[in-house]
Amino acid sequence: MNIDVAKSYLAGILFLTIILWMPGGTPVYGVPLGVTQEQEVAQELIYQSAQATDQAWEEFHAAAIGGTLASPAVQSTIERQLHEARGFLMEARMAERDNHFDSVKILTQKIMQITQNIVQASREKKQ
């Protein structure tokens, strides 16, 4: 009789383990938590900032290749600003991972301002 009871317990445990494991969670780790609204906003801000940084790079690159940048000093300034924007983008991603959403907002605002300046400076033609 004891073997039959042990078999039924084992079958029950195995069944529960498989059922809990199938949707992506395990009894040990649990099912992953959903994304909060703040995390979604932070991810969207970071995405937009990354897009703006890429756009600024494209504008700068086109102007540099086309030889239409206003001056070598403008080129140096833009290169420094691109480096700064990319640094802020990395910081924003780290802040988002650490759930520091106010920092994400501040950093992405800085990125957007810098990238707007880069685009504007890249569009200024030689005189």
C-alpha positions as YAML, in Angstrom:
chain: A
units: angstrom
residues:
- id: 1
  name: MET
  ca: [0.00, 0.00, 0.00]
- id: 2
  name: ASN
  ca: [2.81, 2.45, 0.78]
- id: 3
  name: ILE
  ca: [4.25, 2.15, -2.74]
- id: 4
  name: ASP
  ca: [0.88, 3.02, -4.29]
- id: 5
  name: VAL
  ca: [0.56, 6.10, -2.06]
- id: 6
  name: ALA
  ca: [4.12, 7.16, -2.90]
- id: 7
  name: LYS
  ca: [3.43, 6.71, -6.63]
- id: 8
  name: SER
  ca: [0.30, 8.86, -6.45]
- id: 9
  name: TYR
  ca: [2.14, 11.62, -4.54]
- id: 10
  name: LEU
  ca: [4.98, 11.50, -7.06]
- id: 11
  name: ALA
  ca: [2.55, 11.64, -9.97]
- id: 12
  name: GLY
  ca: [0.78, 14.62, -8.39]
- id: 13
  name: ILE
  ca: [4.02, 16.52, -7.82]
- id: 14
  name: LEU
  ca: [5.20, 15.79, -11.34]
- id: 15
  name: PHE
  ca: [1.85, 16.92, -12.77]
- id: 16
  name: LEU
  ca: [1.90, 20.20, -10.81]
- id: 17
  name: THR
  ca: [5.50, 20.88, -11.76]
- id: 18
  name: ILE
  ca: [4.76, 20.45, -15.46]
- id: 19
  name: ILE
  ca: [1.59, 22.55, -15.30]
- id: 20
  name: LEU
  ca: [3.36, 25.41, -13.51]
- id: 21
  name: TRP
  ca: [6.39, 25.21, -15.79]
- id: 22
  name: MET
  ca: [4.48, 25.36, -19.09]
- id: 23
  name: PRO
  ca: [3.36, 29.04, -19.00]
- id: 24
  name: GLY
  ca: [6.93, 30.17, -18.39]
- id: 25
  name: GLY
  ca: [7.24, 30.11, -14.65]
- id: 26
  name: THR
  ca: [8.56, 27.48, -12.32]
- id: 27
  name: PRO
  ca: [7.55, 26.65, -8.78]
- id: 28
  name: VAL
  ca: [10.98, 27.79, -7.59]
- id: 29
  name: TYR
  ca: [11.19, 31.13, -9.42]
- id: 30
  name: GLY
  ca: [7.56, 31.99, -10.02]
- id: 31
  name: VAL
  ca: [6.06, 33.67, -13.05]
- id: 32
  name: PRO
  ca: [7.84, 36.87, -14.16]
- id: 33
  name: LEU
  ca: [6.15, 40.07, -13.04]
- id: 34
  name: GLY
  ca: [4.49, 42.34, -15.58]
- id: 35
  name: VAL
  ca: [5.91, 45.63, -16.73]
- id: 36
  name: THR
  ca: [4.62, 48.68, -14.84]
- id: 37
  name: GLN
  ca: [3.36, 51.82, -16.54]
- id: 38
  name: GLU
  ca: [6.45, 53.73, -15.37]
- id: 39
  name: GLN
  ca: [8.68, 51.10, -16.97]
- id: 40
  name: GLU
  ca: [6.73, 51.34, -20.22]
- id: 41
  name: VAL
  ca: [7.09, 55.14, -20.24]
- id: 42
  name: ALA
  ca: [10.80, 54.88, -19.46]
- id: 43
  name: GLN
  ca: [11.31, 52.34, -22.25]
- id: 44
  name: GLU
  ca: [9.45, 54.58, -24.71]
- id: 45
  name: LEU
  ca: [11.49, 57.63, -23.69]
- id: 46
  name: ILE
  ca: [14.71, 55.68, -24.13]
- id: 47
  name: TYR
  ca: [13.55, 54.39, -27.51]
- id: 48
  name: GLN
  ca: [12.69, 57.92, -28.69]
- id: 49
  name: SER
  ca: [16.03, 59.20, -27.41]
- id: 50
  name: ALA
  ca: [17.91, 56.44, -29.22]
- id: 51
  name: GLN
  ca: [16.02, 57.27, -32.42]
- id: 52
  name: ALA
  ca: [16.79, 60.97, -31.99]
- id: 53
  name: THR
  ca: [20.48, 60.17, -31.45]
- id: 54
  name: ASP
  ca: [20.53, 58.06, -34.61]
- id: 55
  name: GLN
  ca: [18.76, 60.84, -36.53]
- id: 56
  name: ALA
  ca: [21.29, 63.41, -35.26]
- id: 57
  name: TRP
  ca: [24.15, 61.15, -36.32]
- id: 58
  name: GLU
  ca: [22.64, 60.76, -39.80]
- id: 59
  name: GLU
  ca: [22.19, 64.52, -40.18]
- id: 60
  name: PHE
  ca: [25.74, 65.18, -39.02]
- id: 61
  name: HIS
  ca: [27.21, 62.41, -41.17]
- id: 62
  name: ALA
  ca: [25.42, 63.63, -44.30]
- id: 63
  name: ALA
  ca: [26.62, 67.20, -43.71]
- id: 64
  name: ALA
  ca: [30.18, 66.08, -42.95]
- id: 65
  name: ILE
  ca: [30.35, 63.87, -46.03]
- id: 66
  name: GLY
  ca: [28.74, 66.57, -48.17]
- id: 67
  name: GLY
  ca: [31.21, 69.15, -46.90]
- id: 68
  name: THR
  ca: [28.43, 71.52, -45.90]
- id: 69
  name: LEU
  ca: [29.18, 71.92, -42.17]
- id: 70
  name: ALA
  ca: [29.59, 75.56, -41.21]
- id: 71
  name: SER
  ca: [33.14, 75.14, -39.89]
- id: 72
  name: PRO
  ca: [35.62, 72.68, -38.37]
- id: 73
  name: ALA
  ca: [34.76, 74.11, -34.95]
- id: 74
  name: VAL
  ca: [31.10, 73.19, -35.52]
- id: 75
  name: GLN
  ca: [32.17, 69.68, -36.50]
- id: 76
  name: SER
  ca: [34.18, 69.29, -33.28]
- id: 77
  name: THR
  ca: [31.28, 70.60, -31.22]
- id: 78
  name: ILE
  ca: [28.83, 68.20, -32.85]
- id: 79
  name: GLU
  ca: [31.17, 65.25, -32.36]
- id: 80
  name: ARG
  ca: [31.48, 66.11, -28.67]
- id: 81
  name: GLN
  ca: [27.71, 66.47, -28.37]
- id: 82
  name: LEU
  ca: [27.12, 63.10, -30.06]
- id: 83
  name: HIS
  ca: [29.50, 61.47, -27.61]
- id: 84
  name: GLU
  ca: [27.69, 63.19, -24.73]
- id: 85
  name: ALA
  ca: [24.25, 62.11, -26.00]
- id: 86
  name: ARG
  ca: [25.39, 58.49, -26.31]
- id: 87
  name: GLY
  ca: [26.78, 58.63, -22.77]
- id: 88
  name: PHE
  ca: [23.47, 59.98, -21.45]
- id: 89
  name: LEU
  ca: [21.66, 57.23, -23.37]
- id: 90
  name: MET
  ca: [23.73, 54.56, -21.62]
- id: 91
  name: GLU
  ca: [23.05, 56.24, -18.26]
- id: 92
  name: ALA
  ca: [19.31, 56.34, -19.02]
- id: 93
  name: ARG
  ca: [19.31, 52.63, -19.81]
- id: 94
  name: MET
  ca: [21.09, 51.88, -16.54]
- id: 95
  name: ALA
  ca: [18.65, 54.11, -14.64]
- id: 96
  name: GLU
  ca: [15.72, 52.29, -16.24]
- id: 97
  name: ARG
  ca: [17.16, 48.93, -15.19]
- id: 98
  name: ASP
  ca: [17.55, 50.28, -11.64]
- id: 99
  name: ASN
  ca: [13.96, 51.66, -11.68]
- id: 100
  name: HIS
  ca: [15.14, 55.28, -11.33]
- id: 101
  name: PHE
  ca: [12.44, 56.67, -13.58]
- id: 102
  name: ASP
  ca: [12.99, 60.34, -12.66]
- id: 103
  name: SER
  ca: [16.60, 60.00, -13.80]
- id: 104
  name: VAL
  ca: [15.42, 58.44, -17.06]
- id: 105
  name: LYS
  ca: [13.18, 61.43, -17.71]
- id: 106
  name: ILE
  ca: [15.92, 63.96, -16.95]
- id: 107
  name: LEU
  ca: [18.52, 62.15, -19.05]
- id: 108
  name: THR
  ca: [16.21, 61.66, -22.02]
- id: 109
  name: GLN
  ca: [15.25, 65.35, -21.93]
- id: 110
  name: LYS
  ca: [18.96, 66.22, -22.10]
- id: 111
  name: ILE
  ca: [19.42, 63.83, -25.01]
- id: 112
  name: MET
  ca: [16.52, 65.33, -26.92]
- id: 113
  name: GLN
  ca: [17.87, 68.86, -26.43]
- id: 114
  name: ILE
  ca: [21.37, 67.85, -27.51]
- id: 115
  name: THR
  ca: [20.13, 66.01, -30.58]
- id: 116
  name: GLN
  ca: [17.98, 68.97, -31.62]
- id: 117
  name: ASN
  ca: [21.05, 71.19, -31.37]
- id: 118
  name: ILE
  ca: [23.06, 68.71, -33.45]
- id: 119
  name: VAL
  ca: [20.43, 68.56, -36.18]
- id: 120
  name: GLN
  ca: [20.16, 72.34, -36.26]
- id: 121
  name: ALA
  ca: [23.95, 72.82, -36.39]
- id: 122
  name: SER
  ca: [24.28, 70.13, -39.06]
- id: 123
  name: ARG
  ca: [21.77, 71.92, -41.27]
- id: 124
  name: GLU
  ca: [23.59, 75.26, -41.06]
- id: 125
  name: LYS
  ca: [25.48, 75.68, -44.31]
- id: 126
  name: LYS
  ca: [28.91, 77.15, -44.98]
- id: 127
  name: GLN
  ca: [28.89, 80.81, -45.77]
...
